[in-house]
JSON list of N, CA and C in Angstrom, two decimals:
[
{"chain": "G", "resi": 1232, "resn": "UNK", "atom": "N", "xyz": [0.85, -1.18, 0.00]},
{"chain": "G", "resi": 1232, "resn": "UNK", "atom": "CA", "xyz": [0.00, 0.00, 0.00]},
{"chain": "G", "resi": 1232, "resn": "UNK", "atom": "C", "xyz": [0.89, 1.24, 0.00]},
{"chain": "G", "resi": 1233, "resn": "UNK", "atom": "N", "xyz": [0.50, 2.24, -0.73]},
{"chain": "G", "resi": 1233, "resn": "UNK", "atom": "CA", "xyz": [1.71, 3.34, -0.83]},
{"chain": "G", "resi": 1233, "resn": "UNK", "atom": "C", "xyz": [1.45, 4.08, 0.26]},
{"chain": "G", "resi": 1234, "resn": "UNK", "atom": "N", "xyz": [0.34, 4.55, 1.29]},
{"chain": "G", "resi": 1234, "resn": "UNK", "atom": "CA", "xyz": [0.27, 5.22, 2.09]},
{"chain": "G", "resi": 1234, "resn": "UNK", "atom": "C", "xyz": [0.96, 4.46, 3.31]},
{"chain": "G", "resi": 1235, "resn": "UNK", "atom": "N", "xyz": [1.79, 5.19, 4.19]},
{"chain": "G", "resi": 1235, "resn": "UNK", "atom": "CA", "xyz": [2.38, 4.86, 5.14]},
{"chain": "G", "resi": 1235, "resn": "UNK", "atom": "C", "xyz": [2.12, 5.10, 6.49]},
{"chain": "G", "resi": 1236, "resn": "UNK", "atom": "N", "xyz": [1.59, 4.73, 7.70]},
{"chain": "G", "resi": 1236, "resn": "UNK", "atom": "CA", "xyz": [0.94, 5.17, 8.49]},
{"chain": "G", "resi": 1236, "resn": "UNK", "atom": "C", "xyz": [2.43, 5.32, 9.79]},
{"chain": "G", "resi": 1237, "resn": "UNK", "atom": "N", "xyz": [2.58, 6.19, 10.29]},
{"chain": "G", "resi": 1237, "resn": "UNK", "atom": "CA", "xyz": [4.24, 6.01, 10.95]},
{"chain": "G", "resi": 1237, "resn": "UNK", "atom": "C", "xyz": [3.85, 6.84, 12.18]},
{"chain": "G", "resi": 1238, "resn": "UNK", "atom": "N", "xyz": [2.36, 6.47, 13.01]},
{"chain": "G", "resi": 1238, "resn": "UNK", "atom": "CA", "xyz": [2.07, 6.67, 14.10]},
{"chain": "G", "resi": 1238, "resn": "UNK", "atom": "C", "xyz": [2.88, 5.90, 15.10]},
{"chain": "G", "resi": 1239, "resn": "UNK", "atom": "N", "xyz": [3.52, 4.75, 14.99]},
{"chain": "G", "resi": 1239, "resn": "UNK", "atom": "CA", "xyz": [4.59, 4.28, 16.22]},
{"chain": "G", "resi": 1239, "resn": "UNK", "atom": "C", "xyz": [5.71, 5.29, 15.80]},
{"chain": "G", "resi": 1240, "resn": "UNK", "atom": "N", "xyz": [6.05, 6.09, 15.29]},
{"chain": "G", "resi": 1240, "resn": "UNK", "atom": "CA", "xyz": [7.33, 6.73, 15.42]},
{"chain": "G", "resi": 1240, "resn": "UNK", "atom": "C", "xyz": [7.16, 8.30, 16.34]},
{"chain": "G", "resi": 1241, "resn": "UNK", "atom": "N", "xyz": [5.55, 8.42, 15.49]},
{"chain": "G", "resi": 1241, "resn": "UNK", "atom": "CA", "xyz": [5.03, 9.77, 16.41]},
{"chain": "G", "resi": 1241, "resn": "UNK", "atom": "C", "xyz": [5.30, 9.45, 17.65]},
{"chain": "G", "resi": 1242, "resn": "UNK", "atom": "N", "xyz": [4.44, 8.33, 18.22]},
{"chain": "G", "resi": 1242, "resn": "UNK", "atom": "CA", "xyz": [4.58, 7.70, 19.24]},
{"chain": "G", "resi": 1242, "resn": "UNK", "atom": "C", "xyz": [5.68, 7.77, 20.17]},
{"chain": "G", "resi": 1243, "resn": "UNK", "atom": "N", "xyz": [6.22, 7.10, 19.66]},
{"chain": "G", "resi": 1243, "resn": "UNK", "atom": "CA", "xyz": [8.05, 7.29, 20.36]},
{"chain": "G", "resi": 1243, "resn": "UNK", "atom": "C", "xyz": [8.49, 8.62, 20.52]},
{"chain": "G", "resi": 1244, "resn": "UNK", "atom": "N", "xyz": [8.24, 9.43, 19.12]},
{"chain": "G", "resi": 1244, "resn": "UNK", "atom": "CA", "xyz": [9.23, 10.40, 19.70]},
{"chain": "G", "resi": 1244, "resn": "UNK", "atom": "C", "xyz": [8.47, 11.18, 20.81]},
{"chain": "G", "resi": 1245, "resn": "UNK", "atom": "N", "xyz": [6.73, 11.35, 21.17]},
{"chain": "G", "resi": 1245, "resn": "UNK", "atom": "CA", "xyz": [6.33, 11.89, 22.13]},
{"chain": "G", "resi": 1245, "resn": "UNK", "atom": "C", "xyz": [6.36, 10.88, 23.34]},
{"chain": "G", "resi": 1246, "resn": "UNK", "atom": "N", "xyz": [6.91, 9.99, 23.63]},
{"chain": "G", "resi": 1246, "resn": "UNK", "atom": "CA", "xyz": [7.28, 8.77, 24.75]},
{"chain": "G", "resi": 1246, "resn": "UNK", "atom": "C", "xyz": [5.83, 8.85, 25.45]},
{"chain": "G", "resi": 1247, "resn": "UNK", "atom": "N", "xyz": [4.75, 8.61, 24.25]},
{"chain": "G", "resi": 1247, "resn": "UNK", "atom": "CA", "xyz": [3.45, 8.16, 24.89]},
{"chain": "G", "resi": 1247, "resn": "UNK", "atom": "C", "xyz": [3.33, 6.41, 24.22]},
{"chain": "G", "resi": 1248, "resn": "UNK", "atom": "N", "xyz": [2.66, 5.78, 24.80]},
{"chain": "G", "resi": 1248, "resn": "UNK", "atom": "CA", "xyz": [1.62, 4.58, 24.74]},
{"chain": "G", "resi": 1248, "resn": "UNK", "atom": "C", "xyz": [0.71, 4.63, 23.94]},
{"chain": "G", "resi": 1249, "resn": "UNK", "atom": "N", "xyz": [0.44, 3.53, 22.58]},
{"chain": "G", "resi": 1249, "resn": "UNK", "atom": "CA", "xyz": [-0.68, 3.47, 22.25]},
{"chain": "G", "resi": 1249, "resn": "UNK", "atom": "C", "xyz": [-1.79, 3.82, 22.78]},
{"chain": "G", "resi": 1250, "resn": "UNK", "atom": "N", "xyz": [-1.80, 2.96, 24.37]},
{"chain": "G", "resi": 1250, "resn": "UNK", "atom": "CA", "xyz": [-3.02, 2.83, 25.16]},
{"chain": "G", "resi": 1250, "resn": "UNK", "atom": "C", "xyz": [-3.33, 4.65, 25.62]},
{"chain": "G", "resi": 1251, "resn": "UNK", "atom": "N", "xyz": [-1.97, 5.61, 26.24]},
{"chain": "G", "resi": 1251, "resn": "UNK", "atom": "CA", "xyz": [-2.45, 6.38, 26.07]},
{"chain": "G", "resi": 1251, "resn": "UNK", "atom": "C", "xyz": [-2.50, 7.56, 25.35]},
{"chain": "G", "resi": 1252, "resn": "UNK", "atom": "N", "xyz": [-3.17, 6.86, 24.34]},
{"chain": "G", "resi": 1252, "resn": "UNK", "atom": "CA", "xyz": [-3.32, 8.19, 22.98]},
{"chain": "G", "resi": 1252, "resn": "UNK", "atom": "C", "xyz": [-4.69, 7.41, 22.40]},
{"chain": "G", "resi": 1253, "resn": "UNK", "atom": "N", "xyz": [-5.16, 5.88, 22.90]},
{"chain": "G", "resi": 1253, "resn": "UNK", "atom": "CA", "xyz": [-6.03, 5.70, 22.61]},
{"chain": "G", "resi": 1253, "resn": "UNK", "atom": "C", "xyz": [-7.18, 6.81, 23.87]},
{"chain": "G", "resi": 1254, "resn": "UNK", "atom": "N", "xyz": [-6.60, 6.35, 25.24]},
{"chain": "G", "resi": 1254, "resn": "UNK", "atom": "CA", "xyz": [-7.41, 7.06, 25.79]},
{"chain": "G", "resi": 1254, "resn": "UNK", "atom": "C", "xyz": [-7.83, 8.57, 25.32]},
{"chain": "G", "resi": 1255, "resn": "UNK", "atom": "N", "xyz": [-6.92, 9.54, 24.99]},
{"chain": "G", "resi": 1255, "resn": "UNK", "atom": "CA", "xyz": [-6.57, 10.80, 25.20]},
{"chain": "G", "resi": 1255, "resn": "UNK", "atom": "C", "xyz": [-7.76, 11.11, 23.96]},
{"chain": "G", "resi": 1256, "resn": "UNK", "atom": "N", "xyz": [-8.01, 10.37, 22.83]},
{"chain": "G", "resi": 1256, "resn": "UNK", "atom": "CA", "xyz": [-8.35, 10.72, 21.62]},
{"chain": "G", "resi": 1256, "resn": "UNK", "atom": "C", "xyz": [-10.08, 10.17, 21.59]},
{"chain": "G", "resi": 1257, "resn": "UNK", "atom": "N", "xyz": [-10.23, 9.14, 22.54]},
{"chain": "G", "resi": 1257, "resn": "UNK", "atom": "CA", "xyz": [-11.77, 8.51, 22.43]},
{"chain": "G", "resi": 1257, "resn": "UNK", "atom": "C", "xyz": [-12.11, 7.07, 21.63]},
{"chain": "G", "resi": 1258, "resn": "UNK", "atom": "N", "xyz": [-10.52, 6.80, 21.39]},
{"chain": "G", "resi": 1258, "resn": "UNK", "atom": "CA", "xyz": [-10.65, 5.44, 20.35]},
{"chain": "G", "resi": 1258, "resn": "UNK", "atom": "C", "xyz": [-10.16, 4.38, 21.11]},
{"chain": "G", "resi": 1259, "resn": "UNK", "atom": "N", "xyz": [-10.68, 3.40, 20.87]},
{"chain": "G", "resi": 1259, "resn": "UNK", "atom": "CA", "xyz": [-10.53, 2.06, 21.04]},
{"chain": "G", "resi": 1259, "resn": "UNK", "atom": "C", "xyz": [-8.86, 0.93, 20.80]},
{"chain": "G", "resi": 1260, "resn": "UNK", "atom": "N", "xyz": [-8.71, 0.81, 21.82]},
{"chain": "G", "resi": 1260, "resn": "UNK", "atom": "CA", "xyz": [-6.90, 0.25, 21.48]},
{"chain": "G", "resi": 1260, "resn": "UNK", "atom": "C", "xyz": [-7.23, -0.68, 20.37]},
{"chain": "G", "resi": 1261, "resn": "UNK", "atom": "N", "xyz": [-8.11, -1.51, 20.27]},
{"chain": "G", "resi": 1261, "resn": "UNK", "atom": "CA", "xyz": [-8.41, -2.43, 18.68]},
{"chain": "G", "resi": 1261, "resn": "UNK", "atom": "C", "xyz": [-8.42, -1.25, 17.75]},
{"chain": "G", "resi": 1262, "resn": "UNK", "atom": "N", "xyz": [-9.07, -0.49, 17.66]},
{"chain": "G", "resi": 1262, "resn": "UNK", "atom": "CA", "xyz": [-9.27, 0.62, 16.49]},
{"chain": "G", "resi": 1262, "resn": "UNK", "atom": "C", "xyz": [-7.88, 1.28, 16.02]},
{"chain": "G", "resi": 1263, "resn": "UNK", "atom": "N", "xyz": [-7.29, 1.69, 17.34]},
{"chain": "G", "resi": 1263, "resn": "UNK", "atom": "CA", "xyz": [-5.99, 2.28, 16.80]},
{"chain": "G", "resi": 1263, "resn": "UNK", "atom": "C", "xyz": [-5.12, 1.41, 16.18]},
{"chain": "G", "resi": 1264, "resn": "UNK", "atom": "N", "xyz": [-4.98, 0.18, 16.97]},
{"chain": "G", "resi": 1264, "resn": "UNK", "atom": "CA", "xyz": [-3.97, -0.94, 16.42]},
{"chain": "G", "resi": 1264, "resn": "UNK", "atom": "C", "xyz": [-4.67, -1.03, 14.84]},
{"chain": "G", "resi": 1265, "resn": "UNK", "atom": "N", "xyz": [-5.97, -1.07, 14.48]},
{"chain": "G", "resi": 1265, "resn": "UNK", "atom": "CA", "xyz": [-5.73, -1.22, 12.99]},
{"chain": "G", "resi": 1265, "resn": "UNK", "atom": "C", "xyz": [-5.36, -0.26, 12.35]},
{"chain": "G", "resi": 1266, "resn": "UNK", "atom": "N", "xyz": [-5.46, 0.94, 12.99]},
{"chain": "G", "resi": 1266, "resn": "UNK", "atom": "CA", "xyz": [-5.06, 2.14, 12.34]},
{"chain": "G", "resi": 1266, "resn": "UNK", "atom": "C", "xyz": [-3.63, 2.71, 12.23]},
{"chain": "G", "resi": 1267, "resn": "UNK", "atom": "N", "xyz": [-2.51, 1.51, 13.10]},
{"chain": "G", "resi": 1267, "resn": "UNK", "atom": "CA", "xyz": [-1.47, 2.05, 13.42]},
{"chain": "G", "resi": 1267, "resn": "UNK", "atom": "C", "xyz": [-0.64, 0.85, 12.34]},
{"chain": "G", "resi": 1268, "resn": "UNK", "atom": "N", "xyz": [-1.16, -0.50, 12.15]},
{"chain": "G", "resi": 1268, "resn": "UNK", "atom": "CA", "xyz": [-0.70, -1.33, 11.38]},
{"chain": "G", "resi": 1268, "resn": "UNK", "atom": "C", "xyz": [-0.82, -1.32, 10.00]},
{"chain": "G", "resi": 1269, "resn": "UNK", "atom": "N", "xyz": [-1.99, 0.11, 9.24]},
{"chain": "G", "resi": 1269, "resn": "UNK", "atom": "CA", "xyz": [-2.07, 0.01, 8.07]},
{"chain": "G", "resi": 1269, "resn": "UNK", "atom": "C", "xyz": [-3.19, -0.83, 7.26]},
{"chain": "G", "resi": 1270, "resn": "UNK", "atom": "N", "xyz": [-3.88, -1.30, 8.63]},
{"chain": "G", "resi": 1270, "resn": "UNK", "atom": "CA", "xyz": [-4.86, -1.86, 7.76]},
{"chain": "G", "resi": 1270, "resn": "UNK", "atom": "C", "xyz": [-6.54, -1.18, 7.94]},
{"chain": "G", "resi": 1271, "resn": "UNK", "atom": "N", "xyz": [-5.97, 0.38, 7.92]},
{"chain": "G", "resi": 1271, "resn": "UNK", "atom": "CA", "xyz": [-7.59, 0.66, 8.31]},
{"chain": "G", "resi": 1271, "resn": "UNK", "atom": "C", "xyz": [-7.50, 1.41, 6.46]},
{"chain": "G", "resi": 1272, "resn": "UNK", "atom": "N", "xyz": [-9.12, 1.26, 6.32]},
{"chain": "G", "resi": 1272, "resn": "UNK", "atom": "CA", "xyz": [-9.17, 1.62, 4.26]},
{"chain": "G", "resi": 1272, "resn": "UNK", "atom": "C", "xyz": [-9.26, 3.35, 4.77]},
{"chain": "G", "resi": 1273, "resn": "UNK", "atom": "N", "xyz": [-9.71, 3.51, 5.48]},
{"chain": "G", "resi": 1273, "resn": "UNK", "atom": "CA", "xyz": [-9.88, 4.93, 5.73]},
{"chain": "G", "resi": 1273, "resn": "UNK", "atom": "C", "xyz": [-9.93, 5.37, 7.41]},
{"chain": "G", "resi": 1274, "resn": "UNK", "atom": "N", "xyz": [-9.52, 6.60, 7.14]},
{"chain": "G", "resi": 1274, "resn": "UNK", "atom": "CA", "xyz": [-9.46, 7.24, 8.58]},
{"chain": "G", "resi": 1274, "resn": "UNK", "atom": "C", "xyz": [-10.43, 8.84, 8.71]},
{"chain": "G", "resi": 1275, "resn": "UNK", "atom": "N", "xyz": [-11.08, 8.98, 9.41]},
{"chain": "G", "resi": 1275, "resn": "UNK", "atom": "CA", "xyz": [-11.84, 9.97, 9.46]},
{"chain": "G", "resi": 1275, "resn": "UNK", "atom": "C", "xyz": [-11.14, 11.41, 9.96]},
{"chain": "G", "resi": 1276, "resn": "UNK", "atom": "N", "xyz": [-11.39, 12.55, 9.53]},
{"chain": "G", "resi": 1276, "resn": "UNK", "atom": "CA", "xyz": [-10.41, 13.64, 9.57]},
{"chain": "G", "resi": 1276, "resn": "UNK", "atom": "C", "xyz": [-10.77, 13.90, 10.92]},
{"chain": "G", "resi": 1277, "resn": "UNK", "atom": "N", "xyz": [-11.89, 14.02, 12.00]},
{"chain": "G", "resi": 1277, "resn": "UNK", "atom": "CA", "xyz": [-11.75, 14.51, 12.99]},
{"chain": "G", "resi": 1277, "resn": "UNK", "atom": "C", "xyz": [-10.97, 12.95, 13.93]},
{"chain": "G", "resi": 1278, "resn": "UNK", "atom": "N", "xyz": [-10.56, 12.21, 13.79]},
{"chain": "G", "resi": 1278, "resn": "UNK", "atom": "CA", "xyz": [-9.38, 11.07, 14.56]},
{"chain": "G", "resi": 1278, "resn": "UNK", "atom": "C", "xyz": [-8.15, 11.86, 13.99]},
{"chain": "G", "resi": 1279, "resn": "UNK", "atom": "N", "xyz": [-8.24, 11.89, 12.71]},
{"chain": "G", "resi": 1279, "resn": "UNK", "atom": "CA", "xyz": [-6.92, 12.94, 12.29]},
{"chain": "G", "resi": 1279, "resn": "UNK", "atom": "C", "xyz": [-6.41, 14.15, 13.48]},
{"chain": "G", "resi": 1280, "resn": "UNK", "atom": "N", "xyz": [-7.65, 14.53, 13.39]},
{"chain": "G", "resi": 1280, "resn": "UNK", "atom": "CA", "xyz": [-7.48, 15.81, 14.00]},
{"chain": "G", "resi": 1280, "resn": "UNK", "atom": "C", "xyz": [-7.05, 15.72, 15.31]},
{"chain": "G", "resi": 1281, "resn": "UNK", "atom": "N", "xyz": [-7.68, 14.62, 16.54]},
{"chain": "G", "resi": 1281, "resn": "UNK", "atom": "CA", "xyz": [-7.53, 14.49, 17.53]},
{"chain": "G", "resi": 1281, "resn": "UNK", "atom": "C", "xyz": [-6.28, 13.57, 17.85]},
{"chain": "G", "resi": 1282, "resn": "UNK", "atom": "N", "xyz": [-5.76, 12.68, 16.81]},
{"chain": "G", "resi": 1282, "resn": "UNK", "atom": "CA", "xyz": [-4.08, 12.11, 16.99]},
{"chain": "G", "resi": 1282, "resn": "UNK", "atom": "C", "xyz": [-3.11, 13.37, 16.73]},
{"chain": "G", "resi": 1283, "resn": "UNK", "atom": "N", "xyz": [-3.72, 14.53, 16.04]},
{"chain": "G", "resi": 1283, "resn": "UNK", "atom": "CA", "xyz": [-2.51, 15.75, 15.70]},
{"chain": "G", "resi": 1283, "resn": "UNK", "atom": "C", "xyz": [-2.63, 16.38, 16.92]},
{"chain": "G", "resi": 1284, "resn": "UNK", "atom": "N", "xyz": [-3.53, 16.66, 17.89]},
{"chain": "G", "resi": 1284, "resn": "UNK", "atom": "CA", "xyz": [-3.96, 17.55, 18.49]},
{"chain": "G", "resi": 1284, "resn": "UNK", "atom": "C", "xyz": [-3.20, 16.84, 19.93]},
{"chain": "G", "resi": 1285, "resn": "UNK", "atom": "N", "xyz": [-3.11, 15.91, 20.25]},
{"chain": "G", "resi": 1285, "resn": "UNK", "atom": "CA", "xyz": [-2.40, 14.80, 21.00]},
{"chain": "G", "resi": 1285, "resn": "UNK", "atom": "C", "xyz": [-0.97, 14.84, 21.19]},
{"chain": "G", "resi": 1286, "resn": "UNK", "atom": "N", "xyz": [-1.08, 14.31, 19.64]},
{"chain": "G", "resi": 1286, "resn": "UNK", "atom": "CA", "xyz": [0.72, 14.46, 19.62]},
{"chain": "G", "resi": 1286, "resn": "UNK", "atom": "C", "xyz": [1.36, 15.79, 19.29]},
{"chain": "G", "resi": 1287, "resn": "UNK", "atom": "N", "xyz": [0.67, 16.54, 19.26]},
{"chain": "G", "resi": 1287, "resn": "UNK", "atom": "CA", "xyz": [1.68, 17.77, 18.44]},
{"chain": "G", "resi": 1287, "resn": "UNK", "atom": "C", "xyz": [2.25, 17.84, 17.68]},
{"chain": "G", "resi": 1288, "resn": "UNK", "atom": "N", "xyz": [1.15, 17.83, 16.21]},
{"chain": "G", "resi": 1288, "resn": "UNK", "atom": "CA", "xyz": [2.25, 17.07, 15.10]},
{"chain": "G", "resi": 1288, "resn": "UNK", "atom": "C", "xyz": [1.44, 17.75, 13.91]},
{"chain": "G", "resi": 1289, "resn": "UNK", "atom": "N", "xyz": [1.55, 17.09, 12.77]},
{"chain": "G", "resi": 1289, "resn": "UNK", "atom": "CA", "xyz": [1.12, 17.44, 11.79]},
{"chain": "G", "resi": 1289, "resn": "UNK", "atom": "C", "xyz": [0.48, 16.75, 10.77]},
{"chain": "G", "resi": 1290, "resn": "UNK", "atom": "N", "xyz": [-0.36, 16.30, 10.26]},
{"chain": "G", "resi": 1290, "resn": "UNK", "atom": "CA", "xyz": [-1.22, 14.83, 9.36]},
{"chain": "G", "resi": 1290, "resn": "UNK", "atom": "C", "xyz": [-0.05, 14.33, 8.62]},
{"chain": "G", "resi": 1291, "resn": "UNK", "atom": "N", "xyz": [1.23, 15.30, 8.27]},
{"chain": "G", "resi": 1291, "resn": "UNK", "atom": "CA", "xyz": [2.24, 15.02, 7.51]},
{"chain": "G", "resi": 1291, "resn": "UNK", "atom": "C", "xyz": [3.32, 13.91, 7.88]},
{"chain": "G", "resi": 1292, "resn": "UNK", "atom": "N", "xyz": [3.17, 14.43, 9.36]},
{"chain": "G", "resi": 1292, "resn": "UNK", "atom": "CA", "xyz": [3.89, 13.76, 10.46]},
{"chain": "G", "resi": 1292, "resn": "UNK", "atom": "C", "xyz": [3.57, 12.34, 10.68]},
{"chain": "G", "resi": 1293, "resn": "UNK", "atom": "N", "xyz": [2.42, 11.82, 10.16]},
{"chain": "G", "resi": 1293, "resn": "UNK", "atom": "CA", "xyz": [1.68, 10.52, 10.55]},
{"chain": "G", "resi": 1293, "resn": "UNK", "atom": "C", "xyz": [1.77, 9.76, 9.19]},
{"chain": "G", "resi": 1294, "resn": "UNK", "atom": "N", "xyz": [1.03, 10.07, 8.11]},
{"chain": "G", "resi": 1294, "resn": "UNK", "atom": "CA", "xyz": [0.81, 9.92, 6.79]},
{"chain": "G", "resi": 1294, "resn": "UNK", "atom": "C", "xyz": [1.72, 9.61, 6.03]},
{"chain": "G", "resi": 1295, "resn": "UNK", "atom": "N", "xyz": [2.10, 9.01, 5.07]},
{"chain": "G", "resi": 1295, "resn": "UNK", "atom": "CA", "xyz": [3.43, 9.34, 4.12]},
{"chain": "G", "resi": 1295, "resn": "UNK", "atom": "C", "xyz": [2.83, 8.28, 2.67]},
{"chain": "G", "resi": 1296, "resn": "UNK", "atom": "N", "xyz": [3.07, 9.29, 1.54]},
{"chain": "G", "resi": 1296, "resn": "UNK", "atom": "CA", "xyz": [2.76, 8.35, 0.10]},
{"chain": "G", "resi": 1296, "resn": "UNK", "atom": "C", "xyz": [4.52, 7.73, 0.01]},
{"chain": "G", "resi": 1297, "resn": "UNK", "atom": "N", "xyz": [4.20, 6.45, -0.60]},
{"chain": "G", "resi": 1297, "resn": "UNK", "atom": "CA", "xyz": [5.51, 6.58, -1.17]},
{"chain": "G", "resi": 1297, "resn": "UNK", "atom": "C", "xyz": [5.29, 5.22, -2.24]},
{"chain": "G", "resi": 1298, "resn": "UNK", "atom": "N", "xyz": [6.08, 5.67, -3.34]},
{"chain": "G", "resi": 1298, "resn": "UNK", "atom": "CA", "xyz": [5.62, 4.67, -4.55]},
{"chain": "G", "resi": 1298, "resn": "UNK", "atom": "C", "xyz": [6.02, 3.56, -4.36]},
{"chain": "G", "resi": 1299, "resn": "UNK", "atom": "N", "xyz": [5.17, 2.45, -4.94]},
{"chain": "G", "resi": 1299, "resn": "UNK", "atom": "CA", "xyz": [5.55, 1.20, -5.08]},
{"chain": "G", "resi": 1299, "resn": "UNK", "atom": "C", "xyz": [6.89, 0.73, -6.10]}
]
């Protein structure tokens, strides 16, 4: 898949927990884990909004195209 989802790196570099950024945001640790492994088909802009708003970051920061 060319989109790259590189929320464990956000992750790390803000030395938070899945679990809490699931809390912080209103989502479900199953939900994020699919959303953090790449297998979600879509993501809704206000989760966007509330993982940027979390981490202090940027959709750019999470997201990445890169060609096959």
């Amino acid at each position: 898949m060319p989109i790259m989802v590189n929320l464990d790196v956000m992750l790390l570099r803000r030395r938070m927990s899945s679990g809490e950024l699931a809390e912080k945001i209103g989502l479900t640790q199953a939900n994020l884990s699919i959303l953090k492994t790449g297998k979600a088909k879509a993501v809704r802009f206000s989760t966007l909004e509330a993982i940027c708003a979390a981490l202090e970051c940027q959709p750019g920061d999470i997201l990445e195209y890169k060609e096959n």
